[in-house]
Coordinates of C-alpha atoms in Angstrom, one line a residue:
Chain I
M1304 CA 8.1 20.9 22.8
L1305 CA 11.8 22.7 22.1
M1306 CA 13.0 20.5 20.4
A1307 CA 10.3 20.3 18.0
R1308 CA 11.0 23.7 17.5
E1309 CA 14.8 23.9 17.6
F1310 CA 14.7 21.0 15.3
D1311 CA 13.0 23.6 12.4
T1312 CA 15.5 26.3 13.3
A1313 CA 17.9 23.9 12.5
M1314 CA 16.6 22.6 9.4
L1315 CA 15.6 26.4 8.4
R1316 CA 19.4 27.2 8.9
L1317 CA 20.6 24.0 6.8
Y1318 CA 18.2 24.9 4.1
R1319 CA 19.5 28.6 4.0
Q1320 CA 23.0 27.2 3.8
G1321 CA 21.9 25.7 0.8
K1322 CA 23.0 22.1 2.6
A1323 CA 19.3 20.3 2.7
F1324 CA 18.2 17.9 0.2
G1325 CA 13.7 17.7 -0.8
G1326 CA 11.5 19.4 1.0
V1327 CA 12.0 20.9 4.6
Y1328 CA 8.5 21.1 5.8
S1329 CA 8.2 23.2 9.4
Q1330 CA 6.0 22.5 11.7
L1331 CA 6.5 26.1 13.3
G1332 CA 2.7 26.7 15.1
N1333 CA 2.1 23.2 15.2
E1334 CA 4.3 21.9 18.0
A1335 CA 1.7 21.5 20.7
V1336 CA -0.2 19.1 18.1
S1337 CA 2.7 16.5 17.5
V1338 CA 3.6 16.9 21.1
G1339 CA 1.1 16.9 23.4
S1340 CA -1.0 14.1 21.6
A1341 CA 2.2 11.6 21.3
Y1342 CA 2.6 12.1 25.3
A1343 CA -1.0 11.1 25.7
L1344 CA 0.0 7.4 24.2
D1345 CA 1.9 4.4 26.1
T1346 CA 4.9 4.5 23.9
A1347 CA 5.3 0.8 24.6
Q1348 CA 2.2 -0.2 23.7
D1349 CA 0.5 1.9 21.3
V1350 CA 1.7 3.0 17.7
L1351 CA 2.5 6.5 15.7
F1352 CA 1.7 6.9 12.5
P1353 CA 3.1 10.3 12.0
M1354 CA 2.7 13.0 9.1
H1355 CA 5.7 14.8 7.6
R1356 CA 5.3 17.8 10.1
N1357 CA 4.8 15.7 13.1
I1358 CA 8.7 15.7 14.2
G1359 CA 7.5 16.6 17.5
S1360 CA 6.2 13.0 18.2
H1361 CA 9.1 11.1 17.2
F1362 CA 10.8 12.6 20.0
V1363 CA 8.4 11.4 22.2
F1364 CA 8.5 8.0 20.9
G1365 CA 11.9 8.1 21.9
Q1366 CA 13.7 8.2 18.4
D1367 CA 17.4 8.9 18.5
L1368 CA 18.5 12.6 17.5
D1369 CA 21.6 11.4 15.1
Q1370 CA 19.2 8.6 13.8
L1371 CA 16.7 10.9 13.0
M1372 CA 19.0 13.4 10.9
V1373 CA 20.5 10.7 9.1
N1374 CA 17.1 9.1 7.9
H1375 CA 15.6 12.8 7.1
L1376 CA 19.1 13.9 5.0
A1377 CA 19.0 10.3 3.8
R1378 CA 22.7 9.2 4.6
E1379 CA 24.4 6.4 5.1
G1380 CA 23.3 4.5 8.2
S1381 CA 19.3 5.6 7.2
Q1382 CA 16.8 3.4 8.2
M1383 CA 15.8 3.7 4.7
R1384 CA 18.9 3.1 2.8
G1385 CA 18.6 5.9 0.8
T1386 CA 15.4 5.1 -0.9
D1387 CA 13.4 7.9 1.2
G1388 CA 14.0 10.6 3.3
T1389 CA 12.3 13.2 5.2
G1390 CA 10.3 11.5 8.4
H1391 CA 9.3 8.7 5.6
Y1392 CA 11.0 6.3 7.3
A1393 CA 9.4 3.5 9.9
D1394 CA 11.2 2.3 13.1
P1395 CA 9.0 -0.9 14.2
A1396 CA 11.5 -1.1 17.8
R1397 CA 10.3 2.6 18.3
R1398 CA 6.7 1.9 17.3
I1399 CA 7.0 5.0 14.6
Y1400 CA 5.8 4.3 10.7
G1401 CA 5.9 7.1 9.1
N1402 CA 3.9 8.4 5.9
V1403 CA 3.7 8.3 2.4
S1404 CA 3.6 11.4 0.4
H1405 CA 0.0 10.3 -0.7
L1406 CA -1.8 12.3 2.3
G1407 CA -4.4 10.4 3.6
A1408 CA -3.0 6.7 2.4
M1409 CA -1.9 5.7 5.8
I1410 CA -5.0 6.6 8.1
P1411 CA -6.3 2.9 6.8
V1412 CA -3.1 1.2 7.2
A1413 CA -2.8 2.9 10.9
A1414 CA -6.5 1.4 11.2
G1415 CA -5.3 -1.9 10.3
F1416 CA -2.6 -2.1 12.5
S1417 CA -4.7 -1.7 15.4
L1418 CA -7.2 -4.1 14.3
A1419 CA -4.5 -6.9 13.8
D1420 CA -4.0 -6.4 17.8
Q1421 CA -7.7 -6.1 18.0
L1422 CA -7.8 -9.8 16.7
R1423 CA -5.7 -10.6 19.4
G1424 CA -7.6 -9.4 22.0
V1425 CA -5.1 -6.7 22.9
T1426 CA -5.9 -3.0 22.4
T1427 CA -3.3 -1.1 20.7
V1428 CA -4.2 2.5 19.7
S1429 CA -2.8 4.1 16.8
L1430 CA -2.3 7.9 16.2
T1431 CA -2.3 9.8 13.1
F1432 CA -2.8 12.7 11.5
I1433 CA -3.9 14.5 8.9
G1434 CA -4.3 18.5 7.2
D1435 CA -7.2 20.3 6.4
G1436 CA -6.2 19.6 2.9
G1437 CA -5.7 15.9 3.4
A1438 CA -8.7 15.4 4.7
Q1439 CA -10.5 15.4 1.5
V1440 CA -8.7 12.7 0.5
G1441 CA -11.2 9.5 0.0
E1442 CA -9.0 7.3 1.9
V1443 CA -10.0 9.1 4.9
H1444 CA -13.5 8.8 4.9
E1445 CA -12.9 5.1 4.2
A1446 CA -11.0 4.7 7.1
L1447 CA -13.2 6.8 9.7
N1448 CA -16.2 5.0 8.8
F1449 CA -14.3 1.4 8.8
A1450 CA -12.9 2.1 12.1
A1451 CA -16.2 3.4 13.0
V1452 CA -18.0 0.5 11.9
H1453 CA -15.4 -2.2 13.9
K1454 CA -14.5 0.1 16.4
I1455 CA -10.9 0.1 16.0
P1456 CA -9.1 2.5 18.3
L1457 CA -7.9 4.8 16.3
I1458 CA -7.2 8.2 17.0
L1459 CA -7.1 10.9 13.9
I1460 CA -5.7 14.0 14.4
I1461 CA -7.0 16.6 11.7
E1462 CA -4.4 19.7 12.3
N1463 CA -6.1 22.5 10.3
N1464 CA -3.0 24.8 10.1
Q1465 CA -5.1 27.0 7.4
Y1466 CA -3.7 26.3 4.2
A1467 CA -3.2 23.2 2.2
Y1468 CA -0.3 24.3 0.3
S1469 CA -1.6 27.6 -1.3
T1470 CA -5.5 26.7 -0.6
P1471 CA -7.5 28.2 2.3
N1472 CA -10.1 26.4 3.9
S1473 CA -12.6 28.2 2.3
L1474 CA -11.5 26.2 -1.2
E1475 CA -11.3 22.7 0.8
F1476 CA -14.5 22.3 2.8
A1477 CA -17.7 23.8 3.4
C1478 CA -18.3 22.6 6.8
E1479 CA -18.1 24.7 10.1
R1480 CA -15.8 22.2 11.8
L1481 CA -14.3 19.3 10.2
S1482 CA -14.6 17.3 13.5
D1483 CA -18.3 17.5 12.5
R1484 CA -18.0 14.6 10.2
A1485 CA -17.6 12.4 13.5
I1486 CA -21.1 12.5 13.8
G1487 CA -21.9 11.2 10.4
Y1488 CA -19.5 8.6 10.9
G1489 CA -21.1 7.5 14.6
M1490 CA -17.9 8.5 16.2
Y1491 CA -16.5 10.7 18.7
G1492 CA -15.2 14.3 17.5
T1493 CA -14.2 17.4 19.1
T1494 CA -12.5 20.8 17.7
I1495 CA -9.7 22.4 20.0
D1496 CA -7.4 24.8 19.9
G1497 CA -3.8 23.2 18.7
T1498 CA -1.7 25.7 20.4
D1499 CA -2.3 24.7 23.9
V1500 CA -0.3 21.5 24.4
E1501 CA -1.8 20.9 27.4
L1502 CA -5.5 20.7 26.3
V1503 CA -4.2 18.5 23.2
Y1504 CA -2.8 16.4 25.8
A1505 CA -6.2 16.1 28.1
T1506 CA -7.8 15.8 24.4
C1507 CA -6.1 13.0 23.3
K1508 CA -5.9 11.2 26.7
E1509 CA -9.6 11.0 26.9
A1510 CA -9.6 9.6 23.2
V1511 CA -6.9 7.0 24.3
E1512 CA -9.3 6.3 27.3
R1513 CA -12.2 5.7 25.2
A1514 CA -10.7 3.9 22.6
R1515 CA -9.1 1.3 25.7
R1516 CA -12.7 1.3 26.9
G1517 CA -13.4 -0.6 23.6
E1518 CA -15.6 2.5 22.2
G1519 CA -13.8 3.2 19.2
P1520 CA -12.4 5.7 17.2
S1521 CA -12.6 9.6 17.5
L1522 CA -11.8 12.3 15.1
I1523 CA -10.1 15.6 16.8
E1524 CA -9.5 18.9 14.8
T1525 CA -7.0 21.4 16.0
K1526 CA -6.8 24.5 15.1
T1527 CA -3.2 26.4 14.4
M1528 CA -1.7 28.5 11.9
R1529 CA 1.2 26.7 9.3
M1530 CA 3.8 29.8 10.3
R1531 CA 5.8 28.8 7.3
G1532 CA 5.3 28.1 3.5
H1533 CA 4.2 24.4 2.5
A1534 CA 8.0 23.7 2.6
E1535 CA 10.5 26.2 2.6
H1536 CA 10.6 27.0 -1.4
D1537 CA 7.5 28.4 -0.6
D1538 CA 7.4 32.4 0.3
F1539 CA 3.7 31.9 1.2
S1540 CA 2.8 35.3 -0.1
Y1541 CA -0.6 34.4 -0.6
V1542 CA -1.0 34.5 3.5
P1543 CA -2.2 37.6 5.0
K1544 CA 0.6 39.2 7.1
E1545 CA -2.3 40.2 9.9
L1546 CA -3.4 36.1 10.1
L1547 CA 0.5 35.8 10.7
E1548 CA 0.6 38.1 13.5
E1549 CA -2.3 37.5 14.9
W1550 CA -1.8 33.5 15.2
S1551 CA 2.1 35.0 16.2
A1552 CA 0.5 36.0 19.7
K1553 CA -0.6 32.4 19.9
D1554 CA 2.5 30.7 19.5
P1555 CA 2.2 27.5 21.1
V1556 CA 5.9 27.2 22.2
E1557 CA 6.2 30.8 23.8
T1558 CA 2.9 30.8 25.5
Y1559 CA 3.5 27.2 27.2
I1560 CA 7.3 28.8 28.0
T1561 CA 5.5 31.8 29.6
R1562 CA 2.8 29.4 31.6
I1563 CA 5.6 27.2 33.4
V1564 CA 7.8 30.4 34.3
N1565 CA 4.9 31.9 35.4
D1566 CA 3.9 28.7 37.2
G1567 CA 7.6 28.4 38.6
V1568 CA 8.2 25.3 37.3
M1569 CA 11.4 27.1 35.3
T1570 CA 13.0 29.8 35.2
A1571 CA 13.2 32.1 32.1
D1572 CA 16.8 31.5 32.3
E1573 CA 16.5 27.8 32.8
I1574 CA 14.8 28.2 29.2
T1575 CA 16.9 30.1 27.7
A1576 CA 19.9 27.8 28.5
L1577 CA 17.7 24.5 27.7
R1578 CA 16.9 26.2 24.3
E1579 CA 20.7 26.6 23.2
A1580 CA 21.6 23.9 24.5
T1581 CA 18.8 22.2 22.2
L1582 CA 19.7 24.0 19.4
A1583 CA 23.3 23.2 19.5
N1584 CA 22.2 19.2 19.8
M1585 CA 20.2 19.8 16.5
I1586 CA 23.0 21.8 14.6
A1587 CA 25.7 18.9 16.1
A1588 CA 23.6 16.1 15.1
I1589 CA 23.1 17.9 11.5
D1590 CA 26.8 18.0 11.3
R1591 CA 27.5 14.8 12.4
A1592 CA 24.5 13.5 10.0
L1593 CA 26.0 15.7 6.7
E1594 CA 29.8 13.9 7.5
R1595 CA 28.3 10.7 6.9
P1596 CA 28.7 9.7 3.0
W1597 CA 25.7 9.3 0.5
P1598 CA 24.2 5.4 0.6
A1599 CA 26.0 3.2 -1.5
A1600 CA 24.8 3.5 -5.3
E1601 CA 23.7 -0.5 -5.1
E1602 CA 21.7 0.3 -2.7
G1603 CA 19.1 1.1 -5.4
F1604 CA 19.0 -2.0 -6.7
K1605 CA 18.3 -3.6 -3.6
N1606 CA 15.1 -5.2 -1.6
V1607 CA 12.4 -4.3 -3.7
F1608 CA 11.2 -7.6 -2.8
M1609 CA 11.8 -9.0 0.3
S1610 CA 12.4 -12.2 -1.4
V1611 CA 12.6 -13.1 -5.3
Chain S
M418 CA -8.7 -35.2 -5.6
Q419 CA -10.9 -33.9 -8.3
M420 CA -11.8 -30.0 -7.6
T421 CA -12.9 -27.4 -10.0
Y422 CA -10.5 -23.9 -10.0
L423 CA -13.1 -22.4 -7.4
E424 CA -12.6 -25.4 -5.1
A425 CA -9.0 -25.3 -5.2
I426 CA -8.6 -22.1 -4.3
A427 CA -11.0 -22.3 -1.5
D428 CA -9.0 -25.4 -0.2
A429 CA -6.1 -23.6 -0.4
M430 CA -7.3 -20.8 1.8
R431 CA -9.0 -23.4 3.9
H432 CA -5.8 -24.9 4.7
E433 CA -3.7 -21.9 5.4
M434 CA -6.3 -20.8 7.6
R435 CA -6.6 -24.1 9.7
R436 CA -2.3 -24.1 9.3
D437 CA -1.4 -20.5 10.9
E438 CA -3.6 -18.0 12.8
R439 CA -1.7 -15.2 11.6
V440 CA -3.8 -15.5 8.2
F441 CA -7.5 -13.7 8.0
M442 CA -9.6 -12.8 5.3
I443 CA -11.3 -9.0 4.7
G444 CA -13.8 -8.5 2.0
E445 CA -17.3 -7.8 0.7
D446 CA -19.9 -10.0 1.5
I447 CA -17.6 -13.1 2.2
G448 CA -18.6 -13.8 5.7
A449 CA -22.5 -15.4 5.8
Y450 CA -22.8 -14.9 2.1
G451 CA -19.9 -16.8 1.5
G452 CA -18.9 -14.1 -1.5
A453 CA -20.4 -13.4 -5.0
F454 CA -18.8 -15.9 -6.3
K455 CA -19.1 -18.6 -3.3
V456 CA -15.3 -18.9 -2.7
T457 CA -15.3 -18.3 0.7
K458 CA -18.5 -20.4 1.4
G459 CA -18.3 -22.0 4.6
F460 CA -15.6 -20.6 6.1
L461 CA -17.5 -17.7 8.6
D462 CA -19.0 -20.7 10.4
E463 CA -15.5 -22.6 10.7
F464 CA -13.2 -19.6 11.4
G465 CA -16.0 -16.9 12.9
S466 CA -16.5 -13.4 12.1
K467 CA -12.6 -12.1 13.6
R468 CA -10.9 -14.0 10.9
I469 CA -13.4 -13.5 8.0
I470 CA -13.9 -10.1 8.2
D471 CA -17.0 -8.4 6.0
A472 CA -15.7 -4.7 5.4
P473 CA -18.2 -1.8 4.2
I474 CA -17.7 -0.9 0.1
S475 CA -14.5 0.6 0.9
E476 CA -11.5 -0.9 -1.4
A477 CA -8.8 1.7 -0.1
A478 CA -9.9 0.8 3.2
I479 CA -9.9 -2.9 3.1
I480 CA -6.4 -2.6 1.3
G481 CA -5.0 -0.2 3.5
S482 CA -5.9 -2.2 6.8
A483 CA -4.9 -5.1 5.4
I484 CA -1.3 -3.5 4.7
G485 CA -1.6 -2.5 8.6
A486 CA -2.2 -5.7 9.6
S487 CA 1.0 -6.9 7.7
L488 CA 2.8 -4.3 9.3
N489 CA 1.6 -6.1 12.7
G490 CA 2.7 -9.7 12.0
M491 CA -0.5 -10.9 10.5
R492 CA -1.0 -12.3 6.7
P493 CA -4.1 -10.9 5.2
I494 CA -5.7 -12.2 2.4
V495 CA -8.2 -9.5 0.9
E496 CA -11.3 -10.1 -1.7
M497 CA -12.3 -7.8 -4.1
Q498 CA -15.5 -8.9 -5.2
F499 CA -14.3 -8.1 -8.9
M500 CA -11.1 -7.4 -9.6
D501 CA -12.0 -4.6 -11.7
F502 CA -12.7 -2.6 -8.4
I503 CA -9.1 -3.0 -7.2
T504 CA -8.8 0.3 -9.0
N505 CA -10.6 1.8 -6.0
G506 CA -7.8 0.6 -3.6
F507 CA -5.1 1.2 -6.3
N508 CA -3.5 3.6 -4.2
Q509 CA -3.1 1.4 -1.1
V510 CA -1.6 -1.5 -3.4
V511 CA 0.8 0.6 -5.9
T512 CA 1.7 3.2 -3.3
V513 CA 1.7 1.8 0.1
A514 CA 2.4 -1.8 0.2
G515 CA 4.8 -2.0 -3.8
T516 CA 7.1 0.5 -1.8
T517 CA 7.1 -1.0 1.6
A518 CA 9.9 -3.6 1.2
Y519 CA 12.2 -1.0 -0.3
R520 CA 11.6 2.2 1.6
W521 CA 11.3 0.1 4.9
G522 CA 13.1 -3.5 4.4
L523 CA 9.3 -4.7 6.3
P524 CA 7.3 -7.4 4.5
V525 CA 3.9 -6.7 3.8
P526 CA 2.6 -10.5 3.2
M527 CA -0.7 -9.5 2.0
V528 CA -2.4 -11.3 -0.6
V529 CA -5.1 -9.4 -3.0
R530 CA -7.3 -11.7 -4.9
G531 CA -10.6 -11.7 -6.7
P532 CA -12.1 -12.9 -9.7
S533 CA -11.1 -10.7 -13.4
G534 CA -11.5 -11.4 -16.8
G535 CA -14.2 -11.7 -19.5
G536 CA -16.3 -13.8 -21.7
V537 CA -19.0 -14.0 -19.3
G538 CA -21.2 -10.8 -20.4
G539 CA -19.7 -8.7 -17.5
N540 CA -19.6 -5.8 -19.1
P541 CA -16.9 -3.3 -19.1
F542 CA -16.7 -3.1 -15.2
H543 CA -16.9 -6.7 -14.3
S544 CA -14.2 -8.0 -17.0
R545 CA -11.0 -6.6 -16.8
N546 CA -7.7 -8.0 -16.9
A547 CA -5.6 -5.7 -14.9
E548 CA -2.8 -7.5 -14.2
A549 CA -0.3 -5.6 -16.5
W550 CA -0.5 -2.4 -14.3
F551 CA 0.8 -4.2 -11.2
A552 CA 3.8 -5.8 -13.0
H553 CA 4.6 -2.2 -14.1
A554 CA 4.3 -0.5 -10.5
T555 CA 7.1 -2.6 -9.0
G556 CA 7.2 -4.0 -5.7
I557 CA 4.2 -6.1 -6.1
K558 CA 4.1 -10.1 -7.2
V559 CA 1.5 -11.1 -9.7
V560 CA 0.3 -14.2 -10.0
C561 CA -2.5 -15.4 -13.1
P562 CA -3.4 -19.4 -12.4
A563 CA -4.9 -21.5 -15.3
F564 CA -5.3 -24.8 -13.6
P565 CA -7.1 -26.1 -10.1
D566 CA -3.9 -27.6 -9.0
D567 CA -2.1 -24.3 -9.9
A568 CA -4.5 -22.5 -8.5
K569 CA -4.1 -23.8 -5.2
G570 CA -0.3 -24.6 -5.0
L571 CA 0.0 -20.5 -6.1
M572 CA -2.3 -19.4 -3.8
I573 CA -0.7 -21.4 -0.7
A574 CA 2.8 -19.8 -1.8
S575 CA 1.3 -16.4 -2.3
I576 CA 0.0 -16.8 1.1
R577 CA 3.3 -17.7 2.7
D578 CA 4.8 -15.0 0.4
N579 CA 6.8 -12.3 2.1
D580 CA 5.5 -9.5 -0.2
P581 CA 2.1 -8.4 -1.3
V582 CA 0.5 -10.6 -4.3
V583 CA -1.9 -9.5 -6.7
F584 CA -3.6 -12.8 -6.9
F585 CA -5.9 -12.6 -10.7
E586 CA -8.5 -15.6 -10.8
H587 CA -10.3 -16.2 -14.0
K588 CA -13.7 -15.8 -13.0
G589 CA -14.7 -18.0 -16.4
L590 CA -12.8 -21.1 -15.3
Y591 CA -13.9 -20.7 -11.8
R592 CA -16.3 -23.9 -12.3
K593 CA -15.4 -24.4 -16.0
I594 CA -12.3 -26.1 -15.4
K595 CA -11.9 -29.1 -13.1
G596 CA -8.8 -31.0 -12.2
E597 CA -6.8 -33.4 -10.0
V598 CA -5.6 -31.3 -7.0
P599 CA -3.5 -32.5 -4.7
E600 CA -4.8 -32.8 -1.1
G601 CA -3.5 -31.0 1.9
E602 CA -0.2 -29.1 1.2
H603 CA 0.8 -28.4 -2.2
I604 CA 3.0 -25.3 -2.9
V605 CA 3.8 -24.4 -6.7
P606 CA 6.8 -21.8 -6.2
L607 CA 5.8 -18.1 -7.6
G608 CA 8.3 -17.4 -10.4
Q609 CA 8.0 -20.7 -12.1
A610 CA 6.8 -21.4 -15.6
R611 CA 5.2 -24.5 -16.8
V612 CA 5.5 -26.1 -19.8
V613 CA 1.5 -28.0 -20.6
R614 CA 2.2 -29.4 -23.6
T615 CA 5.0 -29.9 -25.6
G616 CA 5.4 -29.2 -29.4
T617 CA 8.3 -28.4 -31.7
H618 CA 6.9 -26.2 -34.3
C619 CA 5.8 -22.9 -32.5
S620 CA 5.8 -22.0 -28.6
V621 CA 2.2 -20.1 -27.0
I622 CA 3.5 -17.9 -24.3
A623 CA 0.7 -17.3 -22.6
Y624 CA -0.8 -17.0 -18.6
G625 CA -4.7 -17.7 -17.5
S626 CA -7.9 -18.1 -19.4
A627 CA -5.5 -17.7 -22.7
V628 CA -3.5 -21.1 -21.9
H629 CA -6.7 -23.0 -22.5
M630 CA -7.5 -20.8 -25.9
A631 CA -4.0 -22.1 -26.2
L632 CA -4.3 -25.6 -25.9
A633 CA -7.6 -25.5 -27.6
A634 CA -6.2 -24.2 -30.8
A635 CA -3.1 -26.7 -29.8
D636 CA -5.3 -29.3 -30.5
A637 CA -7.2 -28.2 -33.5
L638 CA -3.5 -27.4 -35.2
A639 CA -2.2 -31.1 -34.5
S640 CA -4.5 -32.3 -37.4
E641 CA -2.8 -30.0 -39.7
G642 CA 0.4 -31.7 -38.7
I643 CA 1.4 -28.3 -36.3
E644 CA 2.7 -29.1 -33.3
L645 CA 2.1 -26.7 -30.6
E646 CA 4.3 -26.4 -27.3
V647 CA 2.2 -24.2 -24.7
V648 CA 4.0 -22.6 -21.8
D649 CA 1.8 -21.3 -19.1
I650 CA 3.9 -18.5 -17.1
R651 CA 1.3 -18.8 -14.4
T652 CA 3.3 -15.7 -12.6
L653 CA 4.3 -12.7 -14.1
V654 CA 6.2 -11.4 -11.6
P655 CA 8.8 -12.9 -10.8
F656 CA 8.7 -13.8 -14.6
D657 CA 10.3 -17.2 -15.2
E658 CA 12.3 -16.0 -18.5
E659 CA 14.4 -19.0 -18.6
T660 CA 11.5 -21.8 -19.2
V661 CA 10.3 -19.1 -22.2
F662 CA 13.6 -18.7 -24.0
Q663 CA 14.0 -22.7 -23.7
S664 CA 11.0 -23.3 -25.5
V665 CA 11.7 -20.4 -27.6
R666 CA 15.0 -22.3 -28.5
K667 CA 13.5 -25.4 -29.5
T668 CA 10.5 -23.9 -31.8
G669 CA 12.0 -20.9 -33.1
R670 CA 8.4 -19.4 -33.6
V671 CA 6.5 -17.8 -30.6
L672 CA 3.4 -16.2 -30.3
V673 CA 2.4 -14.7 -26.9
A674 CA -1.3 -14.7 -26.2
H675 CA -3.3 -13.0 -23.3
E676 CA -6.8 -12.1 -22.9
A677 CA -5.9 -8.6 -21.7
V678 CA -5.6 -5.9 -24.0
L679 CA -3.0 -5.7 -26.5
T680 CA -0.8 -2.3 -25.8
A681 CA 1.7 -2.5 -22.7
G682 CA 0.3 -5.6 -21.8
F683 CA 2.6 -8.0 -20.2
G684 CA 3.2 -9.9 -23.8
G685 CA 4.8 -6.7 -25.0
E686 CA 7.5 -7.5 -22.0
I687 CA 7.5 -11.2 -23.0
A688 CA 7.9 -10.3 -26.8
A689 CA 10.8 -8.0 -26.0
R690 CA 13.0 -10.1 -23.6
I691 CA 12.6 -12.7 -26.0
A692 CA 13.5 -10.2 -28.7
D693 CA 16.5 -9.1 -26.5
T694 CA 17.8 -12.7 -25.4
A695 CA 16.8 -15.3 -28.1
F696 CA 16.7 -13.4 -31.4
R697 CA 19.4 -15.7 -32.9
Y698 CA 16.9 -18.5 -32.5
L699 CA 13.8 -17.1 -34.0
D700 CA 12.9 -18.1 -37.4
A701 CA 10.1 -15.8 -37.4
P702 CA 9.1 -12.6 -36.1
V703 CA 7.6 -12.9 -32.4
R704 CA 3.6 -12.2 -32.8
R705 CA 0.8 -11.6 -30.0
I706 CA -2.8 -12.1 -29.7
A707 CA -4.7 -10.2 -27.2
A708 CA -7.8 -8.0 -26.5
F709 CA -8.7 -5.6 -28.9
D710 CA -7.8 -2.1 -27.1
S711 CA -11.2 -1.4 -25.8
P712 CA -12.8 -1.7 -22.4
T713 CA -14.5 -5.1 -22.5
P714 CA -18.0 -4.7 -24.1
F715 CA -21.0 -5.9 -22.7
A716 CA -23.2 -7.8 -25.7
P717 CA -21.7 -11.1 -26.3
S718 CA -21.7 -10.6 -30.1
L719 CA -19.3 -7.4 -29.4
E720 CA -17.4 -9.3 -26.4
Q721 CA -16.5 -12.4 -28.5
A722 CA -15.2 -10.7 -31.3
V723 CA -12.9 -8.4 -29.1
L724 CA -11.4 -11.2 -26.9
P725 CA -8.8 -13.2 -28.4
N726 CA -10.0 -17.1 -28.9
A727 CA -8.5 -20.5 -30.0
E728 CA -9.3 -19.8 -33.7
K729 CA -7.7 -16.5 -33.8
I730 CA -4.7 -18.2 -31.9
Q731 CA -4.8 -20.8 -34.7
T732 CA -4.9 -18.4 -37.4
A733 CA -1.7 -16.0 -35.9
V734 CA 0.1 -19.9 -35.6
R735 CA -0.4 -20.9 -39.0
E736 CA 1.1 -17.9 -40.7
L737 CA 4.3 -18.1 -37.9
C738 CA 5.1 -21.8 -39.4
S739 CA 4.5 -20.6 -43.1
F740 CA 6.9 -17.5 -42.5

């Protein structure tokens, strides 16, 4: 959780220094969803198809901080050779397959990854994400219906963070809960508070267990608030201040810290120290990435095909 | 062994499915029904429902799940009931499959195949020749066989290829064209054009159904003393420039022909490359014969009028030869 949070702090700092390249997409307010859901999987067997705001899930799947930053900032050594940046990379060894900017496009792909193992008689749960805006893309519907028909072990989390870029929920869909759609697909669906990491974990754990029993996909809507703009260039002045204040009282990281301090798991001082160390690690990793050169220009001419 | 174009495609897929457990098929009505054109007739009985998957009418989910299965070590063959419907899965082919090697260095060994082309009264939605879209998209191999032996050999090569392949079968050739097809393993590598008729006066560079139009034109023109050379490029991506240039250097006159519409068709690319590289061998301008820039109309009178044919090729060749 702290890594997810401080990743954003560090990236925001970089953006303000004018050193960030491309969009900086904050997960502020959404950390519990990325982290809690990924912890419900078996990282050795299952597979992660994260969306652009799910950096917390990359850490749960064991991504190396330096590699992540190099990928993100598209420096020499990136797993994408500079052809793309942010969290779009794939790391098959860590079972992470990033997204494309066309949201929803990777959901049938995630379903197909699990389908391949289903044909081999193995259950591999695919965890993937979409937003309250992306959930309106046709491919999402096709993928969910397909997964339900073929009982594919797919978990789709709809991160309802209230805004799709500048468009509010009221202009994206007319149903009360996005998980109500699950009934129409013939799959399990639920809507939960996405600021509670333990609730997200427990809900996803049940979805994983259902999938392993051969009961097919699950649709989980998590209610959160996007506490920053679509990306950092966006001042999100279209979001009412009161709404941000209301949700800031439910900050997933702060409420979880309060809970574990109250439960005596860690002391407030230990948390503060861990937090400072985590941020320092993030900044150091960014600095190391920025010391690397851009990838060699000739990389742009390579690998359009695996073989010609 | 004598086979139709359709039988040759089925033979190739059956051969690869017997040989490699990673190969499976997904599409609409391909199981018990055997496919709208019966290409997969008998496949369900032989390979079972795990490897012959009937999917809902969801081209994006079908192609997308095939991409996901490819990332997980499988080699899927996707049937589009008609290639026109690939528009519903276009994003998956172009955005996801076509960028994966470049971005991730990972193979997507998927073949998306199905019937394309007009001339059979299919209407604007069952007749399209969409190959140029994919040639322009980057990262996608594009195959357009004209003969049964090539259909088999190119299909086997496509299934074994580590890049996404869009494989355009011409539905008008399915049962019309029969030929000798090698039994068992027969591979035609992608990216090799084939001179299907040698001649000295003019070259026709074509693919798919237009190859047959060109051959018919060549027969007719032979009686007038014009010897046509016909080059079947067989694959648009990769494109075998060298075989085309060799023919141009030999004849000095070139007609490029395809059934797809003219504007921004692959013929324009062929003509441009000839102009770039072989200009000094040309004795006449490069001409193109293609469909009129419209959707493919339904009524036979309209359809036959807008599509290219052997007579249109003959007329264009006569003009080129008298230039």
